[in-house]
Amino acid sequence: MAGEQFGQWGLIVGGSDGIGLAFAHELAQRGVNLLLIARRADRLTKAANEIAENYPGITVCSLALDMEDEHSIDRIVEETSSLEIGTFIYNAGAETDYRPFVEDEWNRIAGRMQRNVIAQTRLLHHFGRAMCARERGSIITMGSISGSLGSPGFAFYGATKAFIHNLSEALWFEFKQCGVRLLCPIIGPTATPAMHDAFGPLENAADPAHIARGAMDRLGEGPFWIVDDVAQAIADFSAMNPADRATLGAAMMRDFVDKSAGG
């Protein structure tokens, strides 16, 4: 049954820690072999070893790649050419740098565009096409409360999340026609190593294991799973006029950074 739902191989981009590692545990528990991809080789190796030790019946492979490098996409396509990827999870793209858009460097913005938009879209197209041809497969993209309103200070990150919300909604319908499931969890602050490294311990942050488990359990209920922690806030945002929403977004982002810094 697990093989029919999730396939023999799962690919997790951004699979070295936090939510990605939690997804790895969820798939491994279901007997799915794993290819984990992440930027930091040290954390990636640790994650792969952790999964292999806890689930000796599966194969775990890893590949250290930076998704801001345009050549990473070709490497993934090449490395998976002999594998039937039954589950594809794109979890790369956390943002920890708060600054006004025009004060950012263009090269950094372009890297975020490559990672959050271009790489994700191309891989969705590549693996989505293969899954549709087989008439089965599972895909998880990662949304954020930041994609539900203008997020001054995290403006481009929020825009990329709004993009993936819209794309996921459309692809959920298209893929459903050929038997492929897609879910985009929309989450708030989560207690991941990346967020801890940048902002310290986060008050009321979600548990990555809860996010991963909830997403896996709801894969057939797409296009979105809006986690309870942010559901009311997102409903409130949708009822606001854009000017008020952007003003509130600016205050929320500033407050989040100030509290994290102890300010």
Short mmCIF file of C-alpha atoms in Angstrom, two decimals, residues 8-250:
data_model
loop_
_atom_site.label_atom_id
_atom_site.label_comp_id
_atom_site.label_asym_id
_atom_site.label_seq_id
_atom_site.Cartn_x
_atom_site.Cartn_y
_atom_site.Cartn_z
CA GLN A 8 9.71 3.25 -4.08
CA TRP A 9 11.79 6.45 -3.96
CA GLY A 10 11.22 9.81 -2.32
CA LEU A 11 13.19 12.94 -3.23
CA ILE A 12 13.41 15.68 -0.62
CA VAL A 13 15.05 18.95 -1.64
CA GLY A 14 15.97 20.65 1.61
CA GLY A 15 16.15 17.37 3.49
CA SER A 16 19.00 17.82 5.93
CA ASP A 17 17.18 19.11 9.01
CA GLY A 18 14.00 20.69 10.31
CA ILE A 19 10.86 19.97 8.29
CA GLY A 20 12.80 18.21 5.54
CA LEU A 21 14.35 15.73 7.96
CA ALA A 22 10.94 15.20 9.55
CA PHE A 23 9.57 14.35 6.10
CA ALA A 24 12.44 11.91 5.66
CA HIS A 25 11.42 10.11 8.85
CA GLU A 26 7.81 9.98 7.70
CA LEU A 27 8.70 8.45 4.34
CA ALA A 28 11.23 6.04 5.83
CA GLN A 29 8.58 4.78 8.25
CA ARG A 30 6.52 3.92 5.19
CA GLY A 31 9.37 1.95 3.61
CA VAL A 32 10.28 4.54 0.98
CA ASN A 33 13.91 4.80 -0.16
CA LEU A 34 15.29 8.32 0.00
CA LEU A 35 17.42 10.78 -1.92
CA LEU A 36 18.11 13.77 0.31
CA ILE A 37 19.40 17.03 -1.14
CA ALA A 38 20.63 20.05 0.78
CA ARG A 39 23.28 22.75 0.64
CA ARG A 40 25.27 21.94 3.78
CA ALA A 41 27.14 18.69 3.37
CA ASP A 42 27.78 18.24 7.12
CA ARG A 43 24.12 18.43 8.10
CA LEU A 44 23.15 16.35 5.08
CA THR A 45 25.52 13.53 5.99
CA LYS A 46 24.28 13.57 9.57
CA ALA A 47 20.67 13.38 8.39
CA ALA A 48 21.34 10.51 5.98
CA ASN A 49 23.16 8.57 8.71
CA GLU A 50 20.31 9.18 11.15
CA ILE A 51 17.73 7.81 8.74
CA ALA A 52 19.87 4.83 7.74
CA GLU A 53 20.46 3.87 11.37
CA ASN A 54 16.80 4.15 12.32
CA TYR A 55 15.40 2.43 9.24
CA PRO A 56 17.89 -0.25 8.12
CA GLY A 57 15.47 -1.68 5.57
CA ILE A 58 15.65 1.27 3.21
CA THR A 59 18.30 2.85 1.00
CA VAL A 60 19.32 6.42 1.78
CA CYS A 61 21.34 8.51 -0.67
CA SER A 62 22.38 12.14 -0.36
CA LEU A 63 23.61 14.85 -2.68
CA ALA A 64 25.01 18.19 -1.50
CA LEU A 65 23.73 20.91 -3.84
CA ASP A 66 22.97 24.61 -3.54
CA MET A 67 19.65 25.29 -5.26
CA GLU A 68 20.74 28.85 -5.94
CA ASP A 69 23.21 27.36 -8.43
CA GLU A 70 21.43 26.90 -11.76
CA HIS A 71 23.46 23.76 -12.51
CA SER A 72 21.94 21.97 -9.51
CA ILE A 73 18.76 21.24 -11.45
CA ASP A 74 20.62 19.29 -14.13
CA ARG A 75 22.46 17.33 -11.45
CA ILE A 76 19.18 16.30 -9.84
CA VAL A 77 17.68 15.26 -13.16
CA GLU A 78 20.83 13.26 -13.94
CA GLU A 79 21.07 11.61 -10.52
CA THR A 80 17.42 10.54 -10.58
CA SER A 81 17.38 9.30 -14.18
CA SER A 82 17.48 5.65 -13.08
CA LEU A 83 15.08 6.11 -10.15
CA GLU A 84 11.30 6.18 -10.19
CA ILE A 85 10.57 9.09 -7.91
CA GLY A 86 7.16 8.42 -6.39
CA THR A 87 7.21 11.29 -3.86
CA PHE A 88 8.76 14.70 -4.51
CA ILE A 89 9.04 17.26 -1.70
CA TYR A 90 10.49 20.72 -2.29
CA ASN A 91 11.37 22.13 1.11
CA ALA A 92 14.28 24.43 0.23
CA GLY A 93 13.92 28.15 0.65
CA ALA A 94 13.77 29.39 4.25
CA GLU A 95 14.47 33.11 4.59
CA THR A 96 16.33 34.52 7.56
CA ASP A 97 17.57 37.89 6.24
CA TYR A 98 15.34 40.84 7.12
CA ARG A 99 16.00 44.01 5.12
CA PRO A 100 14.26 46.48 2.78
CA PHE A 101 14.11 45.26 -0.81
CA VAL A 102 16.25 48.04 -2.32
CA GLU A 103 18.93 47.63 0.35
CA ASP A 104 19.47 44.03 -0.67
CA GLU A 105 22.07 43.01 -3.24
CA TRP A 106 20.71 41.94 -6.62
CA ASN A 107 22.88 38.82 -6.71
CA ARG A 108 21.28 37.61 -3.49
CA ILE A 109 17.76 38.29 -4.79
CA ALA A 110 18.59 36.50 -8.04
CA GLY A 111 19.81 33.50 -6.05
CA ARG A 112 16.53 33.41 -4.11
CA MET A 113 14.64 33.60 -7.39
CA GLN A 114 16.63 30.65 -8.72
CA ARG A 115 16.04 28.60 -5.56
CA ASN A 116 12.43 29.47 -4.73
CA VAL A 117 10.94 29.92 -8.20
CA ILE A 118 13.00 28.63 -11.13
CA ALA A 119 14.45 25.45 -9.63
CA GLN A 120 11.20 24.53 -7.91
CA THR A 121 9.13 25.13 -11.04
CA ARG A 122 11.44 23.18 -13.31
CA LEU A 123 11.54 20.21 -10.92
CA LEU A 124 7.76 20.29 -10.53
CA HIS A 125 7.52 20.15 -14.31
CA HIS A 126 10.10 17.35 -14.63
CA PHE A 127 8.80 15.05 -11.90
CA GLY A 128 5.16 16.03 -12.43
CA ARG A 129 5.37 15.02 -16.08
CA ALA A 130 6.89 11.63 -15.18
CA MET A 131 4.27 11.01 -12.48
CA CYS A 132 1.41 11.94 -14.78
CA ALA A 133 2.73 9.52 -17.38
CA ARG A 134 2.63 6.76 -14.73
CA GLU A 135 -0.72 8.04 -13.41
CA ARG A 136 0.49 8.04 -9.81
CA GLY A 137 2.71 10.06 -7.50
CA SER A 138 2.76 12.47 -4.57
CA ILE A 139 4.10 16.03 -4.43
CA ILE A 140 4.47 18.43 -1.51
CA THR A 141 5.37 22.08 -1.93
CA MET A 142 5.83 24.36 1.07
CA GLY A 143 3.75 27.48 1.58
CA SER A 144 3.97 30.15 4.24
CA ILE A 145 1.86 32.73 6.00
CA SER A 146 4.28 35.23 4.40
CA GLY A 147 2.71 34.44 1.04
CA SER A 148 -0.71 35.54 2.27
CA LEU A 149 0.09 39.24 2.69
CA GLY A 150 2.75 41.74 1.74
CA SER A 151 5.72 41.09 4.03
CA PRO A 152 7.90 44.25 4.08
CA GLY A 153 11.43 43.32 5.09
CA PHE A 154 10.86 39.86 3.64
CA ALA A 155 9.20 41.20 0.49
CA PHE A 156 10.73 38.94 -2.13
CA TYR A 157 10.46 35.82 0.03
CA GLY A 158 6.76 36.51 0.59
CA ALA A 159 6.28 37.03 -3.13
CA THR A 160 7.87 33.68 -3.94
CA LYS A 161 5.55 32.00 -1.45
CA ALA A 162 2.52 33.70 -3.01
CA PHE A 163 3.76 32.36 -6.35
CA ILE A 164 3.98 28.79 -5.07
CA HIS A 165 0.53 29.07 -3.46
CA ASN A 166 -0.98 30.04 -6.80
CA LEU A 167 1.00 27.47 -8.79
CA SER A 168 0.20 24.69 -6.33
CA GLU A 169 -3.52 25.44 -6.46
CA ALA A 170 -3.54 25.15 -10.24
CA LEU A 171 -1.28 22.09 -10.38
CA TRP A 172 -3.36 20.33 -7.74
CA PHE A 173 -6.26 20.37 -10.19
CA GLU A 174 -4.18 19.49 -13.26
CA PHE A 175 -2.31 16.66 -11.57
CA LYS A 176 -5.45 15.25 -10.00
CA GLN A 177 -6.72 14.47 -13.49
CA CYS A 178 -3.89 11.98 -13.96
CA GLY A 179 -3.87 10.43 -10.50
CA VAL A 180 -1.09 12.53 -8.92
CA ARG A 181 -1.64 14.07 -5.47
CA LEU A 182 -0.32 17.51 -4.56
CA LEU A 183 -0.46 19.35 -1.24
CA CYS A 184 0.90 22.75 -0.22
CA PRO A 185 1.02 23.13 3.58
CA ILE A 186 0.79 26.79 4.58
CA ILE A 187 2.71 27.22 7.81
CA GLY A 188 3.93 29.87 10.23
CA PRO A 189 7.16 30.10 12.27
CA THR A 190 8.58 26.63 12.83
CA ALA A 191 11.29 25.43 15.20
CA THR A 192 13.89 24.51 12.59
CA PRO A 193 17.68 24.78 12.96
CA ALA A 194 17.79 27.51 10.30
CA MET A 195 15.30 29.67 12.17
CA HIS A 196 16.98 28.98 15.50
CA ASP A 197 20.40 29.90 14.09
CA ALA A 198 19.02 33.19 12.77
CA PHE A 199 16.53 34.23 15.44
CA GLY A 200 17.15 32.04 18.48
CA PRO A 201 14.34 30.11 20.21
CA LEU A 202 10.98 31.10 18.73
CA GLU A 203 7.97 31.52 20.97
CA ASN A 204 5.03 29.28 20.00
CA ALA A 205 6.88 27.87 16.99
CA ALA A 206 5.46 24.77 15.34
CA ASP A 207 7.17 21.39 15.67
CA PRO A 208 8.64 20.21 12.32
CA ALA A 209 7.46 16.67 13.07
CA HIS A 210 3.88 17.94 13.40
CA ILE A 211 4.11 19.73 10.05
CA ALA A 212 5.54 16.69 8.24
CA ARG A 213 3.12 14.21 9.78
CA GLY A 214 0.12 16.44 9.15
CA ALA A 215 1.09 16.98 5.52
CA MET A 216 1.59 13.27 4.87
CA ASP A 217 -1.76 12.46 6.45
CA ARG A 218 -3.54 15.08 4.31
CA LEU A 219 -1.89 14.45 0.94
CA GLY A 220 -5.18 13.51 -0.64
CA GLU A 221 -6.94 16.61 0.69
CA GLY A 222 -5.17 19.34 -1.30
CA PRO A 223 -4.54 21.83 -2.61
CA PHE A 224 -3.77 23.39 0.79
CA TRP A 225 -3.43 22.46 4.42
CA ILE A 226 -3.44 25.69 6.43
CA VAL A 227 -2.08 24.71 9.83
CA ASP A 228 -4.22 25.66 12.79
CA ASP A 229 -1.62 28.07 14.19
CA VAL A 230 -2.07 30.49 11.27
CA ALA A 231 -5.54 29.66 9.93
CA GLN A 232 -7.37 32.53 11.64
CA ALA A 233 -4.70 35.07 10.74
CA ILE A 234 -4.83 34.09 7.07
CA ALA A 235 -8.62 34.32 7.07
CA ASP A 236 -8.35 37.80 8.57
CA PHE A 237 -5.75 38.87 5.97
CA SER A 238 -8.02 37.85 3.10
CA ALA A 239 -10.78 40.14 4.37
CA MET A 240 -8.53 43.23 4.60
CA ASN A 241 -7.92 45.85 1.94
CA PRO A 242 -4.39 45.69 0.49
CA ALA A 243 -3.10 48.90 2.07
CA ASP A 244 -4.13 47.83 5.55
CA ARG A 245 -2.80 44.33 4.93
CA ALA A 246 0.62 45.60 3.86
CA THR A 247 0.76 47.96 6.84
CA LEU A 248 -0.09 45.10 9.18
CA GLY A 249 2.49 42.91 7.43
CA ALA A 250 5.19 45.50 8.03
#
